Short mmCIF file of C-alpha atoms in Angstrom, two decimals:
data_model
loop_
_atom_site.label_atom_id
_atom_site.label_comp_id
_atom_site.label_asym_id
_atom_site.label_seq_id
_atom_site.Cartn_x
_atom_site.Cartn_y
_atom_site.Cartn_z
CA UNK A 3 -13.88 -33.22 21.13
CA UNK A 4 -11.63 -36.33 19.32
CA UNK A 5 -8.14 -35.37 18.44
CA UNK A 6 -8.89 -35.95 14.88
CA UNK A 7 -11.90 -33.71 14.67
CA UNK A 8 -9.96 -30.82 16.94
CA UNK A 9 -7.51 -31.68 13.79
CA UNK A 10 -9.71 -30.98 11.37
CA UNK A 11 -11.21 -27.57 12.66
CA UNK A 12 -7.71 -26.37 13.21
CA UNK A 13 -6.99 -26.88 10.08
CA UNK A 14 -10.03 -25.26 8.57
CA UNK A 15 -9.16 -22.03 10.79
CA UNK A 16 -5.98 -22.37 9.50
CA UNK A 17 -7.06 -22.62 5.89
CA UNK A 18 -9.49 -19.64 6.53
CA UNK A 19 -7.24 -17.14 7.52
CA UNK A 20 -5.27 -17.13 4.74
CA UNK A 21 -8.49 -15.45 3.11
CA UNK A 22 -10.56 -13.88 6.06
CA UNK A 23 -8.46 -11.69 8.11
CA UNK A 24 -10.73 -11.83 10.95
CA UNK A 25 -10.12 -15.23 11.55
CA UNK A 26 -6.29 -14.32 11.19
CA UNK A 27 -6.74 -11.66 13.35
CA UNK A 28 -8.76 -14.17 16.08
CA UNK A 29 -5.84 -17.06 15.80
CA UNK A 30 -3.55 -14.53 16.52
CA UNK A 31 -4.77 -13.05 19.61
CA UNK A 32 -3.47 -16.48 21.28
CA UNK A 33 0.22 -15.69 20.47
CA UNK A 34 2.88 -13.71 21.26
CA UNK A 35 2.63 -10.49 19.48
CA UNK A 36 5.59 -9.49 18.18
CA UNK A 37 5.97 -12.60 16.88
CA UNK A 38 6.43 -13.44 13.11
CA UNK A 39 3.12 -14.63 11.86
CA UNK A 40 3.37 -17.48 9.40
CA UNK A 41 0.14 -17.79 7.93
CA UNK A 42 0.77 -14.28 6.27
CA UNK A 43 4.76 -14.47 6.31
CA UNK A 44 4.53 -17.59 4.03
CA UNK A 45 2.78 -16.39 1.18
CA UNK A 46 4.60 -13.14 1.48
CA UNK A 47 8.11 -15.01 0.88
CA UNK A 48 7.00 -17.65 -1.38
CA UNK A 49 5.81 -14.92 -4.19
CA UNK A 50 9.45 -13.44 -3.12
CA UNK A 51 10.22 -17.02 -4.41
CA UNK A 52 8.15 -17.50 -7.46
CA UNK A 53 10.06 -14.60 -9.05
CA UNK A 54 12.41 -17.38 -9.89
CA UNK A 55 10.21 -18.76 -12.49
CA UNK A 56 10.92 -16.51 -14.83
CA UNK A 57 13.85 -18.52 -15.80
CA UNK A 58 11.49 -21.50 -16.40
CA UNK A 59 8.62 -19.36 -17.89
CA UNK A 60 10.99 -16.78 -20.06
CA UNK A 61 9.66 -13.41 -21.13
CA UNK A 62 7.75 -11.55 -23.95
CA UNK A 63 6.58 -8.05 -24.82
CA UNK A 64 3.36 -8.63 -23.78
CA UNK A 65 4.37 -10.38 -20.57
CA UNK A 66 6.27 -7.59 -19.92
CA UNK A 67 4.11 -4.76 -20.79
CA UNK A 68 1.80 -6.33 -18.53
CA UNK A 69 4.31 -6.35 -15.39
CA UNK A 70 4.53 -2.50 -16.11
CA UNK A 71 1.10 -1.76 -16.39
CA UNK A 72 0.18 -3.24 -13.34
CA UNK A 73 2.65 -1.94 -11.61
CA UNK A 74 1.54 1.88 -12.44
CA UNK A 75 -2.08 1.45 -11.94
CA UNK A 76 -2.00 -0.29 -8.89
CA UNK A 77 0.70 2.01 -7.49
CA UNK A 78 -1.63 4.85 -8.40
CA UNK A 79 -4.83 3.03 -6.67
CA UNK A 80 -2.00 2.48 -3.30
CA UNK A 81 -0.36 6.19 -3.68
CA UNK A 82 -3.98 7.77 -5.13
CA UNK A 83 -6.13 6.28 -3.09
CA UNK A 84 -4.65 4.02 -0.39
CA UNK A 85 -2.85 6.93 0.76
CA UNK A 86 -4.14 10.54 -0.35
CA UNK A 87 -7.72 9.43 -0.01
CA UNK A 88 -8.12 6.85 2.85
CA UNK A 89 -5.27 7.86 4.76
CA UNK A 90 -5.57 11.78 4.17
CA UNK A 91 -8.95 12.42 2.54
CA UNK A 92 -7.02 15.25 0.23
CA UNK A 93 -10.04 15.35 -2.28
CA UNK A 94 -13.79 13.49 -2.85
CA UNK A 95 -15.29 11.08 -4.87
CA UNK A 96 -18.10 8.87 -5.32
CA UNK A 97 -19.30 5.80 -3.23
CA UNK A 98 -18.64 3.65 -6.69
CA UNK A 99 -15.14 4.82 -7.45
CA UNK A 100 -14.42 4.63 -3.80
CA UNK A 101 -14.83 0.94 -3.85
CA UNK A 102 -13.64 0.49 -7.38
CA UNK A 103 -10.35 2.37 -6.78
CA UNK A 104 -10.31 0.67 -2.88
CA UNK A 105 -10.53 -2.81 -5.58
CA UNK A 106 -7.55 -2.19 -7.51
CA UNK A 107 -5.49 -1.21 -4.31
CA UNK A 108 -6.45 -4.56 -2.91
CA UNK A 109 -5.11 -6.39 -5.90
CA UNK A 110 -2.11 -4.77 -5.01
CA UNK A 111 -1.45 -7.14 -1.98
CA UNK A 112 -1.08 -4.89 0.89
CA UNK A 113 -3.97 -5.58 2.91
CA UNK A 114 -7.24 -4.02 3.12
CA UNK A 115 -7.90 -0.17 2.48
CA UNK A 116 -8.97 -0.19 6.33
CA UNK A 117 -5.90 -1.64 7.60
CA UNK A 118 -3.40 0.24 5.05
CA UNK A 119 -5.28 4.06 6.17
CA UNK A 120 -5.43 3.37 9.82
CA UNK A 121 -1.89 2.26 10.40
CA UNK A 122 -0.64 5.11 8.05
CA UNK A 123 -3.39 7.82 10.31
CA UNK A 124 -1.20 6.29 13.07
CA UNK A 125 1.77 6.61 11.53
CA UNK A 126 1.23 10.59 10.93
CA UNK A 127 0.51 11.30 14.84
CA UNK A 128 3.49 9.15 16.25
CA UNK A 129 5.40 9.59 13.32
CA UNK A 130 9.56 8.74 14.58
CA UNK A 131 8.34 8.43 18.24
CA UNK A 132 8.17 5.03 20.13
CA UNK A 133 4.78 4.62 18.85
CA UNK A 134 5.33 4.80 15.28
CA UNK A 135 5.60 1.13 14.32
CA UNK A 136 7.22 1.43 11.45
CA UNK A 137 9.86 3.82 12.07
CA UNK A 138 13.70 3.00 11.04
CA UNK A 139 14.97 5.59 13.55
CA UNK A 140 13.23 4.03 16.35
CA UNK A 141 12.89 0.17 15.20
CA UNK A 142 15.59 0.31 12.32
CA UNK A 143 15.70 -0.40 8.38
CA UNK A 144 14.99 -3.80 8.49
CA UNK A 145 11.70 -4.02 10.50
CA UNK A 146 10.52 -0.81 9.25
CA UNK A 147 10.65 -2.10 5.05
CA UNK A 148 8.71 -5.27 6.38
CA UNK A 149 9.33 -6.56 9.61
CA UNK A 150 6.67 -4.94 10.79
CA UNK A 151 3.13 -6.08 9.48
CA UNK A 152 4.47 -9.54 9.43
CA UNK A 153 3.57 -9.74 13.19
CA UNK A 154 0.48 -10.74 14.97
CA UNK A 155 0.12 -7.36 16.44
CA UNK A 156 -0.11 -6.06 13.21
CA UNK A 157 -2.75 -8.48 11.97
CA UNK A 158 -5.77 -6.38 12.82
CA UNK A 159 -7.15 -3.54 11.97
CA UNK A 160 -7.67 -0.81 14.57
CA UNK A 161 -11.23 0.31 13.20
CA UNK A 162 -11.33 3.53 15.91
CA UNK A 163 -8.50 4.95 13.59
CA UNK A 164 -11.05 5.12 10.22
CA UNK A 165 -14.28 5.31 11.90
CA UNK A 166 -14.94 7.52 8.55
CA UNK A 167 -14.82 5.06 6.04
CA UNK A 168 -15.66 2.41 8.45
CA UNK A 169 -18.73 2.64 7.97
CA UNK A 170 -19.22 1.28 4.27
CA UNK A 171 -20.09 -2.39 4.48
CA UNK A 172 -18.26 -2.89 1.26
CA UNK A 173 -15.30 -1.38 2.93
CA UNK A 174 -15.23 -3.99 5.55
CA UNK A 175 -15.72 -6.97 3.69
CA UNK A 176 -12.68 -6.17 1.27
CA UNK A 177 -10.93 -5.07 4.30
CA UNK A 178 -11.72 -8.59 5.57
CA UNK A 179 -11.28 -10.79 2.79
CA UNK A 180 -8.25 -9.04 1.41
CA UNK A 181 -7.14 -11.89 -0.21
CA UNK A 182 -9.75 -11.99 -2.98
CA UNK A 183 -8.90 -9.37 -5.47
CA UNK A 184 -4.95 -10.10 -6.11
CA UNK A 185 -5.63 -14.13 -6.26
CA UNK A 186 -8.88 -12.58 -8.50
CA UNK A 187 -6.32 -10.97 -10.60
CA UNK A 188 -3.90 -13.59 -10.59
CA UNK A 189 -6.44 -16.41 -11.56
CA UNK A 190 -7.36 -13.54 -14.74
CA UNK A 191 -3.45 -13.00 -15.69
CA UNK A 192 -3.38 -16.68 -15.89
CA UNK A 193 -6.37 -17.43 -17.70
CA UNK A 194 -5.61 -14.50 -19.92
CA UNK A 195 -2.19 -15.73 -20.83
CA UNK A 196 -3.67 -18.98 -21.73
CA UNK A 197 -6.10 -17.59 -24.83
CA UNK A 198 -3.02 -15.23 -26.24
CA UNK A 199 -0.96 -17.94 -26.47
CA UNK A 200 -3.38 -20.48 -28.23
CA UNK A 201 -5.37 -17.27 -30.21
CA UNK A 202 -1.95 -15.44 -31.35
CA UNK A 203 0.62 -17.73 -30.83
CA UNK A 204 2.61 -14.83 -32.43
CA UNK A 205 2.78 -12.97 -29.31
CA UNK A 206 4.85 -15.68 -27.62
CA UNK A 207 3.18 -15.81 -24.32
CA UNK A 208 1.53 -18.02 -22.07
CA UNK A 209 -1.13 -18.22 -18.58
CA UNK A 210 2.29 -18.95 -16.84
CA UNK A 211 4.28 -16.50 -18.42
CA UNK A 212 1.45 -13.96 -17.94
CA UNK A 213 1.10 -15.21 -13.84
CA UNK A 214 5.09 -14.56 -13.17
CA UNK A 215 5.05 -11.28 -14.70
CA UNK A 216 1.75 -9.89 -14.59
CA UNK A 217 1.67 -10.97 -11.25
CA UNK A 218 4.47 -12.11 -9.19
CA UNK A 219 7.23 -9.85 -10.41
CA UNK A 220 4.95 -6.54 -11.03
CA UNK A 221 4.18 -7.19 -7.09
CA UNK A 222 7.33 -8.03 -5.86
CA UNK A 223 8.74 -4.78 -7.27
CA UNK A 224 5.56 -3.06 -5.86
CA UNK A 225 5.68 -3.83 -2.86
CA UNK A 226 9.80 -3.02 -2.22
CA UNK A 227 8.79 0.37 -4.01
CA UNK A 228 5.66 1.21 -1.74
CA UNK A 229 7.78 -0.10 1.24
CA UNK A 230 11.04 2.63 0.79
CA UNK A 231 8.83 5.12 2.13
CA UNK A 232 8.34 4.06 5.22
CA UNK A 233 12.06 2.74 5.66
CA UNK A 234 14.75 5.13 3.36
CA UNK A 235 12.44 7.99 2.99
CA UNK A 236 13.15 8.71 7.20
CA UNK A 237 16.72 7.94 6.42
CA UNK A 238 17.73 9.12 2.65
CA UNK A 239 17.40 12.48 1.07
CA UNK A 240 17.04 16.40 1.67
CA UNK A 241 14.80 18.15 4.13
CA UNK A 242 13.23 21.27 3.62
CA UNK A 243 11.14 21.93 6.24
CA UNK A 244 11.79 21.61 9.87
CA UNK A 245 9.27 19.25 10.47
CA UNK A 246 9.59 16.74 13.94
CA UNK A 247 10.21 13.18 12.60
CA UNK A 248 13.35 12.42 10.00
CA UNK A 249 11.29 12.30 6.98
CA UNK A 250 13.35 13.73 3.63
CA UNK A 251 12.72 14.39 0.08
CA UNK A 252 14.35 11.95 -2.27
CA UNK A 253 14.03 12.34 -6.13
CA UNK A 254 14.53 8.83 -7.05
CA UNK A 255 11.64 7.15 -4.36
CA UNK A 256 9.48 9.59 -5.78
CA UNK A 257 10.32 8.03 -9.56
CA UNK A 258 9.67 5.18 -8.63
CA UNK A 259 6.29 5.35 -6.10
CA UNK A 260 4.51 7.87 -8.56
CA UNK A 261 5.38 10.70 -6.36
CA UNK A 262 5.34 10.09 -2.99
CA UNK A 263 9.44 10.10 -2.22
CA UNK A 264 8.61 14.01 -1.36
CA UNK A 265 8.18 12.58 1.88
CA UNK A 266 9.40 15.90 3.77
CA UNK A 267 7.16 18.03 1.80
CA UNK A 268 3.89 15.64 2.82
CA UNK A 269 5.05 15.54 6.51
CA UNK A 270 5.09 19.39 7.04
CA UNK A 271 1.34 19.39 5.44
CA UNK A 272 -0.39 15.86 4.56
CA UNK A 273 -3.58 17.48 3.90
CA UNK A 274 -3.09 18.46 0.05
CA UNK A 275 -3.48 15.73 -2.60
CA UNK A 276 -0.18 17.20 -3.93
CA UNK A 277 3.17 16.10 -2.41
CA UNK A 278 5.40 17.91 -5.15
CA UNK A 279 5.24 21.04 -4.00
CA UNK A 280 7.53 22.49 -6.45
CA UNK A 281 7.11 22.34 -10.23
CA UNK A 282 10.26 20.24 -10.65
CA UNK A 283 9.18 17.67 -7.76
CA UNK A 284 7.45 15.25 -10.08
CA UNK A 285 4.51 13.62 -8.58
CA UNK A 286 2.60 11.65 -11.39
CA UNK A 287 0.06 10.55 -8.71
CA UNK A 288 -1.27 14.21 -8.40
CA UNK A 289 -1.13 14.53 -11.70
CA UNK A 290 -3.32 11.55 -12.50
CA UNK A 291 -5.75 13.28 -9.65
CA UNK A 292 -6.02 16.10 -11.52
CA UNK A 293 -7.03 14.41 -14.74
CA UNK A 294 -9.50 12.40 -12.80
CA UNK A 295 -10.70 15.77 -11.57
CA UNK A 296 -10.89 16.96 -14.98
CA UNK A 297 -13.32 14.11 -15.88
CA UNK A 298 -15.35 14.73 -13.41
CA UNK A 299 -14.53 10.95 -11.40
CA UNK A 300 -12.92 12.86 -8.43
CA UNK A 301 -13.50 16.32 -6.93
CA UNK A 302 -12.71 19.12 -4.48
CA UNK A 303 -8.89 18.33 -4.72
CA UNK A 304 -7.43 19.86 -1.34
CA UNK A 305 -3.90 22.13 -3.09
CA UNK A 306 -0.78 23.56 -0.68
CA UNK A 307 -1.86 26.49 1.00
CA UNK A 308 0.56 29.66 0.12
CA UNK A 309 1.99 29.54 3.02
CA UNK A 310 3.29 25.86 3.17
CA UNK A 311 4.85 27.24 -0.12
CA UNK A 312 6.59 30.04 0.82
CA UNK A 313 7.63 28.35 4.11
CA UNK A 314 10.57 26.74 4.39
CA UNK A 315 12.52 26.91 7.91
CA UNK A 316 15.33 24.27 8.83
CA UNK A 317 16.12 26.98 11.90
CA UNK A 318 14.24 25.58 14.30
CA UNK A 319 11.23 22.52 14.50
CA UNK A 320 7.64 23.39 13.42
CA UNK A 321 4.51 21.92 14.31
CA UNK A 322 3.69 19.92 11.69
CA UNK A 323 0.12 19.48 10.09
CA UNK A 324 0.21 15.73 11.65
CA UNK A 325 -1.42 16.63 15.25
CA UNK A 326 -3.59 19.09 13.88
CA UNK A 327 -5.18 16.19 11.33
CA UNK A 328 -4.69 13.80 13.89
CA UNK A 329 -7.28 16.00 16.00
CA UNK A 330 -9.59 16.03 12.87
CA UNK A 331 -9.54 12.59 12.38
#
């Protein structure tokens, strides 16, 4: 093959990857593992970046409003349904709002719903042992926040870990294409930002206004927010039950991720769909379940059994619920 056309099909592979993880996944297999990968490390920092254009782009209440909103939905569609529902399968729902909610979790930025349940499955049955890969008692604070899924190891997705919901075509090919839906969503905040500020110049916005905050910053934060639980919530906070990894129960992660900084309370039993197991442990993502419950969108929420409740034992290590949903996984 001539250099220049081995040139151009490198590049093309290159180019690809940053929107089809397969092909990621298939570059990667040629290099070193652990290894930083750079085709998904250098997005990753430059939107760390961008967050710096706020002083070019300045701010409004709509811009802003917008930050927040995203940021609460999509943490709900990562904590909701990322987590209690593709990682844990706490309660049911449709086919539809399976792949609607699996949608706005992808616009979130952190992969496909594939990828994000099977490493967390994993996480669960290895959880502070030397095959947890994201552990900061094993690997430290660092790599666990986000050292870890920068690396080509981490690139694919381990499809024997999610057989379940491995089977939905639909699954796969957002799982694949991951990409799509946030630069979807950026492309609209953009767009969008450009008709409020020529319709109601008023409102003081703009499509790059809307783009930094609606997008860049709301994601930023997201992703340091969804990130503390795997890093300070095995280092940080109180521990109530006996459970064998160093997860803890911390009041202001769970603020801040919709509920899931009662990381103790979900490693002694990660089957329910609620993680606040007491009535002062505020977990807005089970309370948004419920409501969806209530309209009929999700169903058969999985609660705390009575004996999780009235169970709490710092004596001596328990067997945790991990290995016994590890076995029915």
């Amino acid at each position: 093959m001539p250099e220049i056309q081995r040139i151009m099909v490198g590049s093309w592979k290159l180019l690809k990857s940053l929107f089809d993880s397969q092909e990621a996944t298939a570059l990667a297999s040629h290099k070193n593992g652990r290894d930083i990968d750079l085709v998904r490390t250098i997005p990753f920092l430059a939107l760390h970046v961008a967050v710096l254009a706020v002083f070019w782009v300045g701010w409004s209440p709509v811009a802003i409003a917008a930050a927040v909103s995203l940021y609460i939905v999509r943490m709900f569609a990562i904590t909701g349904f990322y987590h209690r529902y593709f990682s844990h399968r706490t309660f049911r729902t449709s086919r539809g709002m399976q792949f609607l909610f699996a949608c706005l979790g992808a616009s979130a930025a952190q992969r496909g719903p594939l990828w994000w349940a099977a490493n967390h499955r994993h996480h669960h049955a290895y959880s502070d042992k030397p095959a947890d890969v994201h552990s900061p008692v094993i690997r430290g604070l660092w790599w666990s926040h986000i050292g870890w899924f920068l690396t080509h190891d981490q690139l694919a997705t381990k499809l024997n870990r999610i057989k379940d919901f491995a089977r939905y075509p639909e699954l796969r090919f957002l799982n694949r294409f991951d990409t799509i839906v946030p630069i979807g969503l950026a492309v609209i905040l953009f767009l969008l930002g450009n008709w409020l500020g020529s319709s109601y110049p008023n409102l003081g916005t703009s499509g790059w206004q809307m783009l930094v905050w609606g997008f860049v910053i709301s994601t930023v934060v997201l992703w340091h927010g969804t990130f503390t639980i795997n890093s300070l919530s095995h280092l940080f906070g109180s521990r109530r039950y006996a459970t064998s990894d160093h997860s803890r129960n911390n009041f202001l992660l769970a603020i801040i991720t919709l509920g899931e900084g009662w990381h103790n309370n979900h490693h002694k039993y990660c089957s329910s769909a609620r993680q606040g197991f007491r009535w002062w442990e505020i977990d807005v993502t089970y309370y948004l379940l419920e409501g969806l419950q209530f309209f009929g969108i999700i169903w058969d929420i999985r609660p705390v059994p009575a004996w999780i409740l009235n169970h709490s034992n710092l004596d001596q290590v328990d067997q945790d619920t991990d290995s016994a949903e590890k076995m029915a996984m």
